[in-house]
CSV table of N, CA and C in Angstrom, one decimal:
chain,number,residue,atom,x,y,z
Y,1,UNK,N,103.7,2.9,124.9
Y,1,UNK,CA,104.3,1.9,125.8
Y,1,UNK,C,103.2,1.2,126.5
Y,2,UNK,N,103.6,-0.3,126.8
Y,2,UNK,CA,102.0,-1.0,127.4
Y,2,UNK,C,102.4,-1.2,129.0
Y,3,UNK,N,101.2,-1.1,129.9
Y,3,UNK,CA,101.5,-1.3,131.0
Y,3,UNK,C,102.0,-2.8,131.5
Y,4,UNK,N,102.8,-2.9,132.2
Y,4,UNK,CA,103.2,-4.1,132.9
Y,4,UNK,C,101.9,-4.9,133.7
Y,5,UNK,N,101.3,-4.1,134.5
Y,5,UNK,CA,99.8,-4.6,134.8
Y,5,UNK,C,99.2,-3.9,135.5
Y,6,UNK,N,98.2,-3.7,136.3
Y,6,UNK,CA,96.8,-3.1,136.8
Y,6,UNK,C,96.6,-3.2,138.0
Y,7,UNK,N,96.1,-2.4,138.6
Y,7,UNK,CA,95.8,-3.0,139.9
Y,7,UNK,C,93.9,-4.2,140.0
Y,8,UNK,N,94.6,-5.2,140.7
Y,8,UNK,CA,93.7,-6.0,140.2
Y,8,UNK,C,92.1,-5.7,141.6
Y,9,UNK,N,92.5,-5.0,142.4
Y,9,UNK,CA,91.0,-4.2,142.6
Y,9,UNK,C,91.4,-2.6,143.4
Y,10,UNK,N,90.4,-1.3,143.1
Y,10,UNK,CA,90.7,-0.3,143.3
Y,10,UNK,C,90.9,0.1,144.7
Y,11,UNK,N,90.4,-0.7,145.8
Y,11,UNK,CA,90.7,-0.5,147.2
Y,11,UNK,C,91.9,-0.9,147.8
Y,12,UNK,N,92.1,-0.4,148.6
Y,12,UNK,CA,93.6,-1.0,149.4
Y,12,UNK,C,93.4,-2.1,149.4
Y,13,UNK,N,94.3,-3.0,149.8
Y,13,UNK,CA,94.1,-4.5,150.8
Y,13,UNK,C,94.6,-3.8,152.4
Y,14,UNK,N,95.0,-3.2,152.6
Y,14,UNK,CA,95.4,-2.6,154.0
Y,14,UNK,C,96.2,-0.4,153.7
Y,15,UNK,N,95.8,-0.1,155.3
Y,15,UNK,CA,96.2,1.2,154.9
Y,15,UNK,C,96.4,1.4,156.4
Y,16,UNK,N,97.3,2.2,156.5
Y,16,UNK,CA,97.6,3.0,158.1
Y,16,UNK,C,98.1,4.1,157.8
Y,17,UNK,N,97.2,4.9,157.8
Y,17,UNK,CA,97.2,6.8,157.7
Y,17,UNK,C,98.5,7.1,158.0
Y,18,UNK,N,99.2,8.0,157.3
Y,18,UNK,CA,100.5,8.7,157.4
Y,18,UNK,C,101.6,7.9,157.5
Y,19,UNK,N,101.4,6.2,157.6
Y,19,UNK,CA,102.4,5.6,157.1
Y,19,UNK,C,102.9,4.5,156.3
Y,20,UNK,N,101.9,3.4,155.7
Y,20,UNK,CA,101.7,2.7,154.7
Y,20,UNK,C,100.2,2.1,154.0
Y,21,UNK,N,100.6,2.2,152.5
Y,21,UNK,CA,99.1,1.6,152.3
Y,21,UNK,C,99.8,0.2,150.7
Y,22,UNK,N,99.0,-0.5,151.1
Y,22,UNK,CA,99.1,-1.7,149.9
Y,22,UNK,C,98.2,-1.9,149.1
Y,23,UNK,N,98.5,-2.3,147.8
Y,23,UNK,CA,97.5,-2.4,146.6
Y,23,UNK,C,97.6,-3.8,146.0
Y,24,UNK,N,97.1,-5.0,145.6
Y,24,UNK,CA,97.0,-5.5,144.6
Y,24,UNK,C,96.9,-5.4,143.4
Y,25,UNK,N,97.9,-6.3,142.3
Y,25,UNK,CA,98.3,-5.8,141.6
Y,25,UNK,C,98.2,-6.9,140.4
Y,26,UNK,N,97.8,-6.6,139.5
Y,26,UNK,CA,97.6,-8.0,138.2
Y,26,UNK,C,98.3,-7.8,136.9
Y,27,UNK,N,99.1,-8.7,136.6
Y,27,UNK,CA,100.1,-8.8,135.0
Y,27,UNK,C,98.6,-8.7,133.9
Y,28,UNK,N,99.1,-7.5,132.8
Y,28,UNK,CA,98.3,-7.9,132.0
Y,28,UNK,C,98.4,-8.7,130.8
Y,29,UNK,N,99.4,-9.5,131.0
Y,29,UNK,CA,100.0,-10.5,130.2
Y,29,UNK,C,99.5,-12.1,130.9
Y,30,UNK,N,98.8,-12.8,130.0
Y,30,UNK,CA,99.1,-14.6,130.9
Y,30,UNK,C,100.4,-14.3,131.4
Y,31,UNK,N,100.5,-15.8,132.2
Y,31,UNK,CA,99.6,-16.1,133.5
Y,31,UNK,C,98.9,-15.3,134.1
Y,32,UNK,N,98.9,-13.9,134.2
Y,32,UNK,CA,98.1,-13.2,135.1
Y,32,UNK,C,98.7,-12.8,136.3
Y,33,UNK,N,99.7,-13.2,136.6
Y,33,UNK,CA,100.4,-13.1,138.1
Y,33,UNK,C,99.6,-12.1,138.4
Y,34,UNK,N,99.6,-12.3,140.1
Y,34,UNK,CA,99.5,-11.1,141.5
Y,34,UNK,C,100.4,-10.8,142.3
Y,35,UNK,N,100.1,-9.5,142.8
Y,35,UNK,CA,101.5,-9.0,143.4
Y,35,UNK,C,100.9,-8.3,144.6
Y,36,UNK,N,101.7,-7.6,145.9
Y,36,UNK,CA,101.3,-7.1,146.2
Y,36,UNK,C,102.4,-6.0,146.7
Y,37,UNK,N,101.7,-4.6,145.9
Y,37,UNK,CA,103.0,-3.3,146.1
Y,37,UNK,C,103.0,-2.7,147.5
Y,38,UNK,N,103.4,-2.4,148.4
Y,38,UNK,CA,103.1,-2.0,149.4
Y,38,UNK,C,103.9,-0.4,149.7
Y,39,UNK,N,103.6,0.8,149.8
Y,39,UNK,CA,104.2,1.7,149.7
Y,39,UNK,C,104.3,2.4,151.9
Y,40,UNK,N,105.6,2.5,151.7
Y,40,UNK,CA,105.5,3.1,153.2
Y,40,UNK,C,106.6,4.3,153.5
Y,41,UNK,N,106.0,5.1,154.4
Y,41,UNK,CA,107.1,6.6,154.5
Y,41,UNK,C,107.3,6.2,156.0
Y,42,UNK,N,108.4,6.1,156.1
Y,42,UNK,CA,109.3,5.9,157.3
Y,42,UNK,C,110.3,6.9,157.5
Y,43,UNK,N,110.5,7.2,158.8
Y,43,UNK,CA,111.7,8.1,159.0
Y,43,UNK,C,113.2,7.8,158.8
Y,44,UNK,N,113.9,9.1,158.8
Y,44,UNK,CA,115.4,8.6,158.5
Y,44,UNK,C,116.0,9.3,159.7
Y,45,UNK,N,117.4,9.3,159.4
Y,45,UNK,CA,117.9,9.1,161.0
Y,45,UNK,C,118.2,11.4,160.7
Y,46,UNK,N,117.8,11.2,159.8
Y,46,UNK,CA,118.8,13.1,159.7
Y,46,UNK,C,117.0,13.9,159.7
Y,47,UNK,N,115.9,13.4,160.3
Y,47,UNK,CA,114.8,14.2,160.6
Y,47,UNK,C,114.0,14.0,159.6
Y,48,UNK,N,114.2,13.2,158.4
Y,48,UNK,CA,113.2,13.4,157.0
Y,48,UNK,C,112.6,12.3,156.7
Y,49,UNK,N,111.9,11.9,156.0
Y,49,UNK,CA,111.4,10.8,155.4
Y,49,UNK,C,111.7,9.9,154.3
Y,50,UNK,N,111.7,8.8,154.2
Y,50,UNK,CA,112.0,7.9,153.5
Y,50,UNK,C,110.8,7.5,152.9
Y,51,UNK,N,110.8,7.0,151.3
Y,51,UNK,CA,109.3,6.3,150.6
Y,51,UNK,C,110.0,4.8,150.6
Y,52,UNK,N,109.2,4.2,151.3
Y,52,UNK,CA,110.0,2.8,151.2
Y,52,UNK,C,108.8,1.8,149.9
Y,53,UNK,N,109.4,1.3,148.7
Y,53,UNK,CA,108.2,0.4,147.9
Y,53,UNK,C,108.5,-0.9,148.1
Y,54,UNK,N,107.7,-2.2,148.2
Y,54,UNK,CA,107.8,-3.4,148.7
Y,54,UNK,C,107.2,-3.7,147.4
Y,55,UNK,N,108.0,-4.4,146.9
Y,55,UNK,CA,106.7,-5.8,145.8
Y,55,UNK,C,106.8,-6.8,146.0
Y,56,UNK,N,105.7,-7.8,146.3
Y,56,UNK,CA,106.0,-9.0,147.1
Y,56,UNK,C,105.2,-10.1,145.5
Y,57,UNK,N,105.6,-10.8,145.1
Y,57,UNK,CA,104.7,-11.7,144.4
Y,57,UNK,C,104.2,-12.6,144.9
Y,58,UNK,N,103.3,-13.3,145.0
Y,58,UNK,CA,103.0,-14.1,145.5
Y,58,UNK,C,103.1,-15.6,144.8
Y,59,UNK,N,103.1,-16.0,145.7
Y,59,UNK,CA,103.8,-17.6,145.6
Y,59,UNK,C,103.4,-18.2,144.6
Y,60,UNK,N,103.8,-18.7,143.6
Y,60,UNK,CA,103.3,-19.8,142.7
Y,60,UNK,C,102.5,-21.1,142.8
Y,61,UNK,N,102.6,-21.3,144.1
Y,61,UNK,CA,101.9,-22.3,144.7
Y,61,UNK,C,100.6,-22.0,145.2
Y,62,UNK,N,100.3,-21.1,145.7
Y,62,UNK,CA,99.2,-20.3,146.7
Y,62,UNK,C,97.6,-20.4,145.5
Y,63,UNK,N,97.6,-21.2,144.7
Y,63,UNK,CA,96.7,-21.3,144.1
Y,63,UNK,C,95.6,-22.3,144.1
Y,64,UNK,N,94.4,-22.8,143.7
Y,64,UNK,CA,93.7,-23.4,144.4
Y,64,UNK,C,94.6,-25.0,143.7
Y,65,UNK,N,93.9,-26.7,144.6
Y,65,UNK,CA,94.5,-27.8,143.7
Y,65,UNK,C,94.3,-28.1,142.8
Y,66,UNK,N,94.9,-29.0,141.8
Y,66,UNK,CA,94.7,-28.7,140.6
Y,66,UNK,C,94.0,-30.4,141.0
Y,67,UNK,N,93.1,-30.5,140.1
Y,67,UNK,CA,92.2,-31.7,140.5
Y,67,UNK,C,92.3,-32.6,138.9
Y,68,UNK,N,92.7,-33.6,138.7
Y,68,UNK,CA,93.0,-34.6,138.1
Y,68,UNK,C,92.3,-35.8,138.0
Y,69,UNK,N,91.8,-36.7,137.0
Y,69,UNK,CA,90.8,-37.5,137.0
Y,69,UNK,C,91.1,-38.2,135.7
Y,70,UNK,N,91.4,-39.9,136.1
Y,70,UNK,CA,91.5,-40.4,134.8
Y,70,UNK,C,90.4,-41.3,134.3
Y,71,UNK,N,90.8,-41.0,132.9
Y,71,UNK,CA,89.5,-41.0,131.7
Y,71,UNK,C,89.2,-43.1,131.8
């Protein structure tokens, strides 16, 4: 089975000990999309913890201009 995609570098982008940390993440299919997974343990109301996963894509727009010039 092939992976959906990779993390696109091995460091966090952010971390706060004991209760979330976020990864970047890259399609290994074109376009290439990025993502960013963010995993967090939060409490629940009966004393235990909760794994909360966030995937956020990032915007289709958020990319540099595309620069155009005619011939």
């Amino acid at each position: 089975m092939a992976a959906d995609g990779d993390l696109a570098q091995a460091e966090p982008l952010a971390a706060t000990p004991g209760e979330a940390v976020s990864y970047r993440l890259r399609d290994d299919q074109p376009p290439f999309l990025e993502s960013v997974v963010t995993l967090q343990i939060v409490p629940d109301a009966g004393g235990g913890s909760l794994l909360r996963i966030i995937h956020q894509l990032d915007a289709a727009n958020d990319g540099p201009p595309t620069v155009m010039r005619a011939a």
